[in-house]
PDB file of C-alpha atoms in Angstrom:
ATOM      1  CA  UNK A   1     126.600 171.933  83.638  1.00 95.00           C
ATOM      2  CA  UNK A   2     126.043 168.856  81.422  1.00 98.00           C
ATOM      3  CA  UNK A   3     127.761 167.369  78.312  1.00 98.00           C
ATOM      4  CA  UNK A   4     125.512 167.048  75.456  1.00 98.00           C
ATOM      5  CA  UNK A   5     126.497 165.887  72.115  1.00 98.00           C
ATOM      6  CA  UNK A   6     126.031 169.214  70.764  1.00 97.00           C
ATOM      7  CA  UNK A   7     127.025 171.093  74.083  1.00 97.00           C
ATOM      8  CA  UNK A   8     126.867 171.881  77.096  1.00 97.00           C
ATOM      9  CA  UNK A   9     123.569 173.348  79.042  1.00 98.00           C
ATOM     10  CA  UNK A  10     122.726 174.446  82.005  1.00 97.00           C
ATOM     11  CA  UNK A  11     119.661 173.213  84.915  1.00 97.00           C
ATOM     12  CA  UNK A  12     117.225 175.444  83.571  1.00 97.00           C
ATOM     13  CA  UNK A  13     117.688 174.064  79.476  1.00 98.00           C
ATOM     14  CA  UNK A  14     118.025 170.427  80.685  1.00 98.00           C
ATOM     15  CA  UNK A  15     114.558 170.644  81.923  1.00 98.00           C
ATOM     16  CA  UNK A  16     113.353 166.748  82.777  1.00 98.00           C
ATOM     17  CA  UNK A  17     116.117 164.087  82.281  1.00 98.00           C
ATOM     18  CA  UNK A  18     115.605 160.335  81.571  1.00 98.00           C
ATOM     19  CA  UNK A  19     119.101 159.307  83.227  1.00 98.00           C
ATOM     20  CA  UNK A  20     119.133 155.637  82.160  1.00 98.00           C
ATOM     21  CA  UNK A  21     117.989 154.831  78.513  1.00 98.00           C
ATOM     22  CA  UNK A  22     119.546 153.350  74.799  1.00 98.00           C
ATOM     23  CA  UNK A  23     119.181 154.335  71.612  1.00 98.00           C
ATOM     24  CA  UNK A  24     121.060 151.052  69.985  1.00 98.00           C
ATOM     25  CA  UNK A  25     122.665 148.076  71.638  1.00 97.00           C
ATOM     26  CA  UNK A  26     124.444 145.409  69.728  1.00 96.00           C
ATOM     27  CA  UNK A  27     125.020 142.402  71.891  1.00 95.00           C
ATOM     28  CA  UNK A  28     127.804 141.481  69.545  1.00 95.00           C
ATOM     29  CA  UNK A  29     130.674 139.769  71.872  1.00 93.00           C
ATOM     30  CA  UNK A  30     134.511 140.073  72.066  1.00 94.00           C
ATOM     31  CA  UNK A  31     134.246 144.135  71.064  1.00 92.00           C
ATOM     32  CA  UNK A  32     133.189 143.097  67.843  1.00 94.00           C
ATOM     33  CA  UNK A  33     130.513 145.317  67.260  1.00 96.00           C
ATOM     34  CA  UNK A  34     131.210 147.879  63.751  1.00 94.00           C
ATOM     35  CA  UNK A  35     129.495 150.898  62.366  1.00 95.00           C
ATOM     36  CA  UNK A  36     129.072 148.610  59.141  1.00 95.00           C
ATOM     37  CA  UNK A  37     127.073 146.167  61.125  1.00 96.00           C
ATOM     38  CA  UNK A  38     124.061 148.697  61.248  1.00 97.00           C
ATOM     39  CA  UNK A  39     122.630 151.766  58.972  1.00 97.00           C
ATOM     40  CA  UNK A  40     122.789 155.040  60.661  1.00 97.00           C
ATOM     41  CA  UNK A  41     119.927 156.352  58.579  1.00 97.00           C
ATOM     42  CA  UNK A  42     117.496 153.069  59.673  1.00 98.00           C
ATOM     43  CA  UNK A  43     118.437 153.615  63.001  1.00 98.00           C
ATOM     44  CA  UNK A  44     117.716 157.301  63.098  1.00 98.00           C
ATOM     45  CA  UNK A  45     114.257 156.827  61.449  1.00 98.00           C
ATOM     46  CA  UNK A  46     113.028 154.271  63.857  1.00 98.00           C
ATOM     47  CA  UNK A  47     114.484 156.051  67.003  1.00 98.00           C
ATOM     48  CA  UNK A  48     113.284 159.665  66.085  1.00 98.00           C
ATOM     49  CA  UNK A  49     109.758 159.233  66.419  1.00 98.00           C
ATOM     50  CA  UNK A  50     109.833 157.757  70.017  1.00 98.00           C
ATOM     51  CA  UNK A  51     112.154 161.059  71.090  1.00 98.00           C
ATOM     52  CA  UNK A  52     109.435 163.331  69.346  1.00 98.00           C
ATOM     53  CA  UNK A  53     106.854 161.441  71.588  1.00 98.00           C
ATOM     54  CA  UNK A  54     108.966 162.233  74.591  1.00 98.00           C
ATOM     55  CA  UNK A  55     110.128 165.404  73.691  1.00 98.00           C
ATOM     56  CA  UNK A  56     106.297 166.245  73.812  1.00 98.00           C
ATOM     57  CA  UNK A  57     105.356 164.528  77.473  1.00 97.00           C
ATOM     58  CA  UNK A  58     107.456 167.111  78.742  1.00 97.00           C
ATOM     59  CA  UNK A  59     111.239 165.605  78.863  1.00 98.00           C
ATOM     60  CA  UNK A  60     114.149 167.808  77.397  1.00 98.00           C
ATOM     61  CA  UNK A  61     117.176 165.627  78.093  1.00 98.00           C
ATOM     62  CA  UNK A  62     117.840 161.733  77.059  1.00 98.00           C
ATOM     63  CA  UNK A  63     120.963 159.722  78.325  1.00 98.00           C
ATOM     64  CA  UNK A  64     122.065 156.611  76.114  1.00 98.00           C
ATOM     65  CA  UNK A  65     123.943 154.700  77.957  1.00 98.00           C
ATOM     66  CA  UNK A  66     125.313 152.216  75.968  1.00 97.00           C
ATOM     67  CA  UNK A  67     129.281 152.411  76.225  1.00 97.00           C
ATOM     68  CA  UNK A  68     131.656 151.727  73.246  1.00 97.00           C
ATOM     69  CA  UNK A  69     131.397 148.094  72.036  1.00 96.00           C
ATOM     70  CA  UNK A  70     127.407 147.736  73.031  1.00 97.00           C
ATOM     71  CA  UNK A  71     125.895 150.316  70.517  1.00 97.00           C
ATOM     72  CA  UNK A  72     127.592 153.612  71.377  1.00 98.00           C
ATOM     73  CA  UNK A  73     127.457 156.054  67.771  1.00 98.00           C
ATOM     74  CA  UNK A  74     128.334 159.530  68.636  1.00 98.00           C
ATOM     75  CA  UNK A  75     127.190 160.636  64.863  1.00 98.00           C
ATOM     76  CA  UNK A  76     123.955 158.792  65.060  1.00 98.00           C
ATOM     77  CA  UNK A  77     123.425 160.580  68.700  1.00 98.00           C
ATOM     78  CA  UNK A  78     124.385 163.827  66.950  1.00 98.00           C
ATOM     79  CA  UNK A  79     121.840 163.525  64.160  1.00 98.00           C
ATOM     80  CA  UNK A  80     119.227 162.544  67.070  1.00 98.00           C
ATOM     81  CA  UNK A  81     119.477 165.613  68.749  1.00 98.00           C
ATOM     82  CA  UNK A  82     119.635 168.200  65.995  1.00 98.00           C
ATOM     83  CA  UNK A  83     116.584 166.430  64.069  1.00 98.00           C
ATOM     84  CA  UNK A  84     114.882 166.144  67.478  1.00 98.00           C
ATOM     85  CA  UNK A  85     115.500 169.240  69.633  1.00 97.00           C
ATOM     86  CA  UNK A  86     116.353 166.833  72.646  1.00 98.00           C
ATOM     87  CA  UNK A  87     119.581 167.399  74.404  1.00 98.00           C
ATOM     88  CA  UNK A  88     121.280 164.050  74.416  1.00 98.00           C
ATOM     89  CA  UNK A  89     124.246 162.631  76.782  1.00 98.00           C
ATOM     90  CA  UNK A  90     126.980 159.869  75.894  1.00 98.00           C
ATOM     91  CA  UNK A  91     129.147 158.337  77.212  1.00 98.00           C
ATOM     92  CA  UNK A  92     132.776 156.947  77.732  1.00 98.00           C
ATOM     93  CA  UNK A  93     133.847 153.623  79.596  1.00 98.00           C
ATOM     94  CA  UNK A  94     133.728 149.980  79.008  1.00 98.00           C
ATOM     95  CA  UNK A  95     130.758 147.248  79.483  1.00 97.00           C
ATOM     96  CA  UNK A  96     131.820 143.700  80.693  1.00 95.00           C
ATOM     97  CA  UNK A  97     132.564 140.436  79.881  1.00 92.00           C
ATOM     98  CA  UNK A  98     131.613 138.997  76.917  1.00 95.00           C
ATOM     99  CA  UNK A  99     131.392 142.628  75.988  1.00 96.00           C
ATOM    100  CA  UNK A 100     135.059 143.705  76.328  1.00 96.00           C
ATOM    101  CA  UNK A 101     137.489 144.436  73.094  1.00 96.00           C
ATOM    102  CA  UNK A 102     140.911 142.576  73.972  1.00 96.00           C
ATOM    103  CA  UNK A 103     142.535 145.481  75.007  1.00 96.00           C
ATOM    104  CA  UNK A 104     140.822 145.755  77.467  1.00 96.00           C
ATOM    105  CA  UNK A 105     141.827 142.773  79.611  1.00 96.00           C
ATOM    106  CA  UNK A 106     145.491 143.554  78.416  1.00 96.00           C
ATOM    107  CA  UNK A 107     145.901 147.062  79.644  1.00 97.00           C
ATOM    108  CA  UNK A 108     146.234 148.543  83.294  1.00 97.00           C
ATOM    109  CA  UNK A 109     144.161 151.015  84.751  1.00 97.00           C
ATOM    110  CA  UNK A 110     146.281 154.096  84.166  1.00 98.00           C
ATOM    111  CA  UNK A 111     145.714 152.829  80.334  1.00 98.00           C
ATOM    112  CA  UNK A 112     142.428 152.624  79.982  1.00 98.00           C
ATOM    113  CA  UNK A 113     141.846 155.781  82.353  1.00 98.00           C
ATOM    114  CA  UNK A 114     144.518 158.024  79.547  1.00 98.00           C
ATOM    115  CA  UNK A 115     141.813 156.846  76.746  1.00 98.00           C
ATOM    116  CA  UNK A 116     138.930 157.535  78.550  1.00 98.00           C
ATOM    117  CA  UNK A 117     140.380 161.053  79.524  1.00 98.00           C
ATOM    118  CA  UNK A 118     141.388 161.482  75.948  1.00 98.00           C
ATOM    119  CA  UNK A 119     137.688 161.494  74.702  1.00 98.00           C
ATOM    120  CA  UNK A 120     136.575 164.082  77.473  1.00 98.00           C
ATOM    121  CA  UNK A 121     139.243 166.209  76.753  1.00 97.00           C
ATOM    122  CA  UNK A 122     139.271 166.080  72.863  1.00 97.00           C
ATOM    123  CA  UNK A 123     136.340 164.690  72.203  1.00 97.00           C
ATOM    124  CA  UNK A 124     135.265 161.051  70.382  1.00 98.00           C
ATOM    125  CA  UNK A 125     137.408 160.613  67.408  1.00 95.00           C
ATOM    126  CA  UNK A 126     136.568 163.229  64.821  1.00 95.00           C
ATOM    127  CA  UNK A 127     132.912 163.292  65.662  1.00 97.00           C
ATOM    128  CA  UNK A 128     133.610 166.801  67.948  1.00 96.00           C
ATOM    129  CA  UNK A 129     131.316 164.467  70.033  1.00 98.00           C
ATOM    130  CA  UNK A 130     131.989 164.598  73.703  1.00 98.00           C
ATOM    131  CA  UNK A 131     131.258 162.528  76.247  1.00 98.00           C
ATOM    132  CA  UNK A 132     128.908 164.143  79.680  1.00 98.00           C
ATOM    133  CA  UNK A 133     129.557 160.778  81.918  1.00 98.00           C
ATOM    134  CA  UNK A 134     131.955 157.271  82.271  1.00 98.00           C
ATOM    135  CA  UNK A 135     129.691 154.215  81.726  1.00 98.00           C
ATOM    136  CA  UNK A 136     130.717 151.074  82.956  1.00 98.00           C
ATOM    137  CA  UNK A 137     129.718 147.740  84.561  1.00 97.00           C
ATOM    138  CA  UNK A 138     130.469 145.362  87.024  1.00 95.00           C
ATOM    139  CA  UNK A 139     129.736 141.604  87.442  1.00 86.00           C
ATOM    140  CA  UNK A 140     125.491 140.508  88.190  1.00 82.00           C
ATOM    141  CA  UNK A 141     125.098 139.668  91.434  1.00 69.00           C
ATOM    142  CA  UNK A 142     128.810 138.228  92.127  1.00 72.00           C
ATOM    143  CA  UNK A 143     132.153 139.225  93.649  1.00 81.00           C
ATOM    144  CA  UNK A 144     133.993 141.826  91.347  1.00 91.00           C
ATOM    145  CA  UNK A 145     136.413 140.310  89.557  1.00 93.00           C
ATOM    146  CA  UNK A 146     139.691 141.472  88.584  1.00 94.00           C
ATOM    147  CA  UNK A 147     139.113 142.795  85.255  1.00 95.00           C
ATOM    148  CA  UNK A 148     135.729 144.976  86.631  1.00 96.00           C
ATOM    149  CA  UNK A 149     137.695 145.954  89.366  1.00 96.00           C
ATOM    150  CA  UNK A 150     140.261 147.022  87.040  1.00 97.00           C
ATOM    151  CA  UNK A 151     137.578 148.747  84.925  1.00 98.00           C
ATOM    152  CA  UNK A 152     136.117 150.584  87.898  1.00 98.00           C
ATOM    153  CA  UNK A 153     139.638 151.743  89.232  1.00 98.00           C
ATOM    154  CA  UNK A 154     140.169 153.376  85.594  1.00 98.00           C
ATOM    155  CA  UNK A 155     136.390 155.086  85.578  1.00 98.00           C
ATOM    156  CA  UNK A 156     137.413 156.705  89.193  1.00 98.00           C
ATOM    157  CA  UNK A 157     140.957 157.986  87.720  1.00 98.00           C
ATOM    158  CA  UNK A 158     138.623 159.967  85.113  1.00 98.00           C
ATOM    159  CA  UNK A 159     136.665 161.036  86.955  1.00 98.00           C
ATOM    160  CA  UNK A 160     138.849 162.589  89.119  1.00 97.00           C
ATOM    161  CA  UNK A 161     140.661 163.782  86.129  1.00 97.00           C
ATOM    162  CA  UNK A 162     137.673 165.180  84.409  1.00 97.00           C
ATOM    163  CA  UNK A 163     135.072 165.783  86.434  1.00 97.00           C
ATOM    164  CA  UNK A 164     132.473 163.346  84.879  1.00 98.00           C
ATOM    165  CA  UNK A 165     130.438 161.350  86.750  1.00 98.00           C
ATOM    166  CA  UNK A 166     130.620 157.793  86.750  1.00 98.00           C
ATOM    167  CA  UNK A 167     127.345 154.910  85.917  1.00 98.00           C
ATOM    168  CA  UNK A 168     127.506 151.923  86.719  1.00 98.00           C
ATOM    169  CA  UNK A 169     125.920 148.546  86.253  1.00 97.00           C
ATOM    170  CA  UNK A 170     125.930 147.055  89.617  1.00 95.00           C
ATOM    171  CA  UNK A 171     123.671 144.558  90.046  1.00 94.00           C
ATOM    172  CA  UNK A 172     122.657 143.440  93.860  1.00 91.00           C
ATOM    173  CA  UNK A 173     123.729 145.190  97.425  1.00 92.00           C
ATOM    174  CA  UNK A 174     127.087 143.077  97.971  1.00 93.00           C
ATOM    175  CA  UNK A 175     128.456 144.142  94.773  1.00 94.00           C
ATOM    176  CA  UNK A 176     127.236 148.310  95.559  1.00 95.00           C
ATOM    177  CA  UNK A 177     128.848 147.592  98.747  1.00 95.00           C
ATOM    178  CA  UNK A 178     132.175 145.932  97.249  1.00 94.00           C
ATOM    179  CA  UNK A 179     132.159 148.760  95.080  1.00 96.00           C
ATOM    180  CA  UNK A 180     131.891 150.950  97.561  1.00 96.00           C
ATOM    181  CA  UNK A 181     134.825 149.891  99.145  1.00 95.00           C
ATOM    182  CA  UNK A 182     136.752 150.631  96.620  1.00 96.00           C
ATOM    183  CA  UNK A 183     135.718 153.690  96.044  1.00 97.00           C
ATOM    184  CA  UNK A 184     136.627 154.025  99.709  1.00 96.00           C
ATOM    185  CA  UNK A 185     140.146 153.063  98.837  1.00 94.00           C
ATOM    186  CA  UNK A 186     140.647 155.865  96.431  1.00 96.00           C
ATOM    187  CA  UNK A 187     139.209 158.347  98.528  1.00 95.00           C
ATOM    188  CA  UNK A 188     136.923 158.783  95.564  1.00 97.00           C
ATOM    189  CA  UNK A 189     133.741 161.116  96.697  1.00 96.00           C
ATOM    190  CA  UNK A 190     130.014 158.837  96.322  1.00 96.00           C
ATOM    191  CA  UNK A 191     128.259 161.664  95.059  1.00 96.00           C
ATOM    192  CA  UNK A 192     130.053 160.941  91.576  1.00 97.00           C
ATOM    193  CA  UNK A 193     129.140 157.879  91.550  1.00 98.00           C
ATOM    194  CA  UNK A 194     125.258 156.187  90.056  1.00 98.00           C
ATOM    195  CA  UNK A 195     124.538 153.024  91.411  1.00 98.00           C
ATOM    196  CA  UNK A 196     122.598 151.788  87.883  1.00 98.00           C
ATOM    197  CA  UNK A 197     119.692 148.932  88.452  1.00 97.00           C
ATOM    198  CA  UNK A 198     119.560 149.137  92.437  1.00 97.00           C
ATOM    199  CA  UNK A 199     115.925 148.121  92.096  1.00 97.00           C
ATOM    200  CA  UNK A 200     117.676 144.596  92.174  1.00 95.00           C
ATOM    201  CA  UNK A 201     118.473 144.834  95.638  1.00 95.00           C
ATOM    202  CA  UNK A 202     116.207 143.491  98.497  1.00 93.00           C
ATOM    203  CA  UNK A 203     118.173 145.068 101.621  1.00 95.00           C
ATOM    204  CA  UNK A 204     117.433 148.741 101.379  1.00 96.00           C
ATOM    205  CA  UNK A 205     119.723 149.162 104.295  1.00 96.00           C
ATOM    206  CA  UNK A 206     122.301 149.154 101.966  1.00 96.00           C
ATOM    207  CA  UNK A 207     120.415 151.920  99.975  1.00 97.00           C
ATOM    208  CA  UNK A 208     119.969 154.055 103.144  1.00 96.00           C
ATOM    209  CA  UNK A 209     123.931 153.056 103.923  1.00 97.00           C
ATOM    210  CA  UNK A 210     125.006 154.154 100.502  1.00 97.00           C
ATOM    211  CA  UNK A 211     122.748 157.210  99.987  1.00 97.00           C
ATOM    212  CA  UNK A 212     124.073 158.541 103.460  1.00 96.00           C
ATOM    213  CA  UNK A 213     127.891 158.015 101.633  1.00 96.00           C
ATOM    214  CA  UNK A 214     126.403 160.380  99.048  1.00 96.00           C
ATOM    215  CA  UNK A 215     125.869 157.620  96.155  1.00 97.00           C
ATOM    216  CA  UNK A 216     122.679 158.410  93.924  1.00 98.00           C
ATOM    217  CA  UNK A 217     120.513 155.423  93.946  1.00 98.00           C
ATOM    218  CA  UNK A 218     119.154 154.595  90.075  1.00 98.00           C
ATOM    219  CA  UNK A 219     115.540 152.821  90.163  1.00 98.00           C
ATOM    220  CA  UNK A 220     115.568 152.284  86.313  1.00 95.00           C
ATOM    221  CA  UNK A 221     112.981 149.410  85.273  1.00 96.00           C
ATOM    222  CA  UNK A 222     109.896 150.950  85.838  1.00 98.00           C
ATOM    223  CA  UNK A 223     107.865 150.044  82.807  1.00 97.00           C
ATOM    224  CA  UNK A 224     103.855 148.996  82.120  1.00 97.00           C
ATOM    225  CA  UNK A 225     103.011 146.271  84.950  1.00 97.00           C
ATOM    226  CA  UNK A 226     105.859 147.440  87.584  1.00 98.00           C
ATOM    227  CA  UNK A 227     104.225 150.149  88.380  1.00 98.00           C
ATOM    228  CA  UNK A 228     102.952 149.529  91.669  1.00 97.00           C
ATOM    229  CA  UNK A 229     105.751 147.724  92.493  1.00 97.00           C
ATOM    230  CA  UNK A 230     108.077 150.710  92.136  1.00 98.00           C
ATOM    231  CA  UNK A 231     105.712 153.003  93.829  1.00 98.00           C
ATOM    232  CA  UNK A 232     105.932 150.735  96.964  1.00 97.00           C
ATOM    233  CA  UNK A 233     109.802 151.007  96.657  1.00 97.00           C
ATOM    234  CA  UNK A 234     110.016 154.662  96.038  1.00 98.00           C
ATOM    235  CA  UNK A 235     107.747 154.751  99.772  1.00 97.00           C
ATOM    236  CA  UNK A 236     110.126 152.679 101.214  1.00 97.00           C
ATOM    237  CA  UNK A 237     113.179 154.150  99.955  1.00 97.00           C
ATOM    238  CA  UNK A 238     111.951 157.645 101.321  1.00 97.00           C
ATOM    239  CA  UNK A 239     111.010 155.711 104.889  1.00 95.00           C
ATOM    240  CA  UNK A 240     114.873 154.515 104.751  1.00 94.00           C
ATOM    241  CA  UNK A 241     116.074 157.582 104.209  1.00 93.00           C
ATOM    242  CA  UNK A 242     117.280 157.813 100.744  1.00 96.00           C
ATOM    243  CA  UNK A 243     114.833 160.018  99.300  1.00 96.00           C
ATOM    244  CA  UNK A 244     116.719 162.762  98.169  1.00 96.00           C
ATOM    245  CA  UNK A 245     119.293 160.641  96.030  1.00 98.00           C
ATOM    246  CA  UNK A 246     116.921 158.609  94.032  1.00 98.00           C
ATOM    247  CA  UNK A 247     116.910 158.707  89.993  1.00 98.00           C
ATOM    248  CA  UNK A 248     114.195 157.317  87.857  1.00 98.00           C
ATOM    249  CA  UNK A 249     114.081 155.995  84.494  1.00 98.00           C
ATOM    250  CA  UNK A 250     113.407 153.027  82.345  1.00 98.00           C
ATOM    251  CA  UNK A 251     116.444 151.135  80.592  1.00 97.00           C
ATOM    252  CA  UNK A 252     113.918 151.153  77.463  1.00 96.00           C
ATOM    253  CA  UNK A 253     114.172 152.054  74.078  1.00 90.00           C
ATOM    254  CA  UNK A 254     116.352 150.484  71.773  1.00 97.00           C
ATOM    255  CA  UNK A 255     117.423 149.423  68.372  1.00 98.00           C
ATOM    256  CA  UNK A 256     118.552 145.875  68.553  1.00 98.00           C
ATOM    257  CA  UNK A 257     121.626 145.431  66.084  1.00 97.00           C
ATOM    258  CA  UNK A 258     121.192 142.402  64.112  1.00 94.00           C
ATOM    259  CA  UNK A 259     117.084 142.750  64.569  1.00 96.00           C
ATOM    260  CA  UNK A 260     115.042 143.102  61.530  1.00 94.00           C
ATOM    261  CA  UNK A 261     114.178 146.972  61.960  1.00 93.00           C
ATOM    262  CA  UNK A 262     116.249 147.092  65.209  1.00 96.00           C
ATOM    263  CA  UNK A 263     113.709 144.284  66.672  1.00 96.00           C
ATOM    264  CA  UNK A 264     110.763 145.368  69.504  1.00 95.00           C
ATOM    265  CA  UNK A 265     111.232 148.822  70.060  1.00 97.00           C
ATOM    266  CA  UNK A 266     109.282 150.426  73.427  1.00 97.00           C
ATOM    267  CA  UNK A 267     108.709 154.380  73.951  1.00 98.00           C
ATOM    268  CA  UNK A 268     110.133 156.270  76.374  1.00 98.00           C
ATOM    269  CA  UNK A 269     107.353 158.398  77.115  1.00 98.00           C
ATOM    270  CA  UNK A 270     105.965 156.659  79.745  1.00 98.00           C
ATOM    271  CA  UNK A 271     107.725 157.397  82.550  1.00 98.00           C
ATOM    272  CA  UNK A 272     106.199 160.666  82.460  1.00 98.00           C
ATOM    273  CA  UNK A 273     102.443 160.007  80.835  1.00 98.00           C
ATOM    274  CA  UNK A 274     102.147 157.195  83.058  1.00 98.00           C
ATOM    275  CA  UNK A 275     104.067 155.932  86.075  1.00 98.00           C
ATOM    276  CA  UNK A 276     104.553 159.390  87.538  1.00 98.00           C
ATOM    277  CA  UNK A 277     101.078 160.293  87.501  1.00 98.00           C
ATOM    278  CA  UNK A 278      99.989 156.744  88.635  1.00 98.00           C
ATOM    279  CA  UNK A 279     102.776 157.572  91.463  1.00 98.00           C
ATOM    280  CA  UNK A 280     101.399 160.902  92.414  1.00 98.00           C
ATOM    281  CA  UNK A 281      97.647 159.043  92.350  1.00 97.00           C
ATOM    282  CA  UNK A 282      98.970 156.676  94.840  1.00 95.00           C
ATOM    283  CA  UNK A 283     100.413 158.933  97.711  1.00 95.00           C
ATOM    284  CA  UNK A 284     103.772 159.994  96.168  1.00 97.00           C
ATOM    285  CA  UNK A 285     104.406 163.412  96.734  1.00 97.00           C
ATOM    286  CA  UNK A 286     104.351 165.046  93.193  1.00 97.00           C
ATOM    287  CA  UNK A 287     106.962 167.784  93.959  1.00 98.00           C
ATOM    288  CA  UNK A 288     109.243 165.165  95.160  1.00 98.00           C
ATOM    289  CA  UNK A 289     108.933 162.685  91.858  1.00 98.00           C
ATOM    290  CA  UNK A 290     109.648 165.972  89.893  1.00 98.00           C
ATOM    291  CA  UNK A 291     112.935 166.265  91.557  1.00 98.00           C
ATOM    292  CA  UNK A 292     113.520 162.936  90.664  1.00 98.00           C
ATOM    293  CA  UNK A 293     113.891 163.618  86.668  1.00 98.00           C
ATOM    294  CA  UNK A 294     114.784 167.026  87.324  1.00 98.00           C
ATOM    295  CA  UNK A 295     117.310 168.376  90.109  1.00 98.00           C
ATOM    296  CA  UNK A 296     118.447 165.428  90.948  1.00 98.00           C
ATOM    297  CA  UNK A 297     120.061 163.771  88.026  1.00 98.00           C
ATOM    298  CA  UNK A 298     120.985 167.343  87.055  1.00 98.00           C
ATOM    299  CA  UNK A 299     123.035 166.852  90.221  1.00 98.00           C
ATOM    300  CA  UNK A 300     123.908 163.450  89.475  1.00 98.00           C
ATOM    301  CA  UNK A 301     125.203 163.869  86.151  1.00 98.00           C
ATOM    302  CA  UNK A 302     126.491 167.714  86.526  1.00 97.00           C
ATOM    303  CA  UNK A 303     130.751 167.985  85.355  1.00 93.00           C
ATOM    304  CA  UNK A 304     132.615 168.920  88.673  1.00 88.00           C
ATOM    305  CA  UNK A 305     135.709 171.624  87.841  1.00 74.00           C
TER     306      UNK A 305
END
């Protein structure tokens, strides 16, 4: 089953998923960001009309995965769904640095893990929001530092708590691998765990190494003028043998907090009207990119008992 906002659904009602998308980011630093820094019913109107344009290419389930402190509204995300009809996912977790609220440098794992597991249990404040997965992130392309590492060790205490699934930002193979490790350490099962962005690595050894651990493997930048690009990928990625953990999406959308009308906004259609028909056109096997936005982030992003 998944955690929506307004539920939870099964396989069959979560239809096509976008695993990796935003609604609203505020890239406001220090855990500064505050509901009074936006209006809920701007953001609404300019977000509703892409999700009615995606609700009608066929996708029935949206993830925002912005965390606390980067845009995360569970009432805005409420109001999304019921005016849209698409089942929407949040989140619970941290970002990174300059992202971070002070707390969380201050407390331990086993402290940030009890508020995380607070919000799946009882939900996200008094929103009766609750979160379907733990976002977090570690550090682009470098060793993990101690305060990711920190933030990491917390997500897999959660998840082993509660059954959610863990994303993360992990930019580059050494830090998928580094992550791994720890994971390792904890005897923390892969299969829970999304490596987010691993388009950004080169070596798709790791990508066969990590898929064969049981880690789902997130290609989620394919947007107009990467499409053959990520076609040749997705070929490769199935010649390594990672084919049957790989997630698509787009890390699109979003309302920009601070923006003039949230700033650019980009639809999240296309994933569907476009690149997967482009794919198919170009020697992907169709039933195979269908399980891509279908079974297999259902999978991905399913709550273990």
């Amino acid at each position: 089953m998944l955690q929506t906002v307004t539920g939870s659904i099964d396989e069959q009602a979560a239809g096509r998923i976008l695993v990796h998308e935003h609604v609203m980011v505020g890239f406001v630093g220090d855990g500064k960001l505050k509901p009074s820094d936006y209006d809920n019913e701007e953001v609404i109107a300019s977000i509703l009309p892409l999700l009615l344009k995606l609700k009608e290419s066929g996708c029935s389930t949206f993830v925002d995965c912005a965390p606390q402190y980067l845009g995360r509204d569970p009432y805005i995300l409420k109001a999304l769904a019921e005016q849209s009809g698409m089942h929407i996912i949040t989140n619970t977790g941290l970002y990174k640095s300059p992202y971070l609220p002070a707390y969380a440098y201050e407390a331990d794992e086993v402290e940030l893990a009890a508020l995380w597991i607070r919000e799946a249990k009882d939900g996200i404040g008094d929103s009766g929001v609750y979160p379907g997965f733990i976002k977090i992130a570690l550090n682009d392309g470098t060793a993990i530092n101690d305060t990711q590492e920190k933030i990491l060790r917390a997500a897999i205490r959660t998840s082993q708590e509660t059954g959610l699934p863990i994303q993360c930002h992990t930019i580059g193979g050494d830090t998928a691998l580094h992550a791994d490790e720890i994971m390792k350490q904890a005897d923390f099962a892969r299969e829970r765990f999304i490596w987010v962005h691993a388009q950004t690595c080169t070596d798709l050894t790791i990508h066969r190494k990590l898929a064969e651990a049981g880690m789902w493997i997130s290609i989620d930048s394919i947007l107009p003028g990467t499409y053959e690009k990520h076609a040749g990928l997705l070929r490769q990625l199935i010649e390594h043998g990672a084919g049957d953990r790989i997630l698509l999406s787009q890390d699109t959308g979003w309302y920009t907090v601070g923006e003039e009308g949230g700033g650019t906004l980009n639809p999240y259609h296309r994933l569907f009207t476009e690149f997967i028909p482009f794919a198919a056109a170009n020697g992907l096997d169709a039933q195979w990119l269908e399980q891509c936005v279908t079974r297999h982030p259902f999978q991905a992003m399913s709550r273990r008992d």
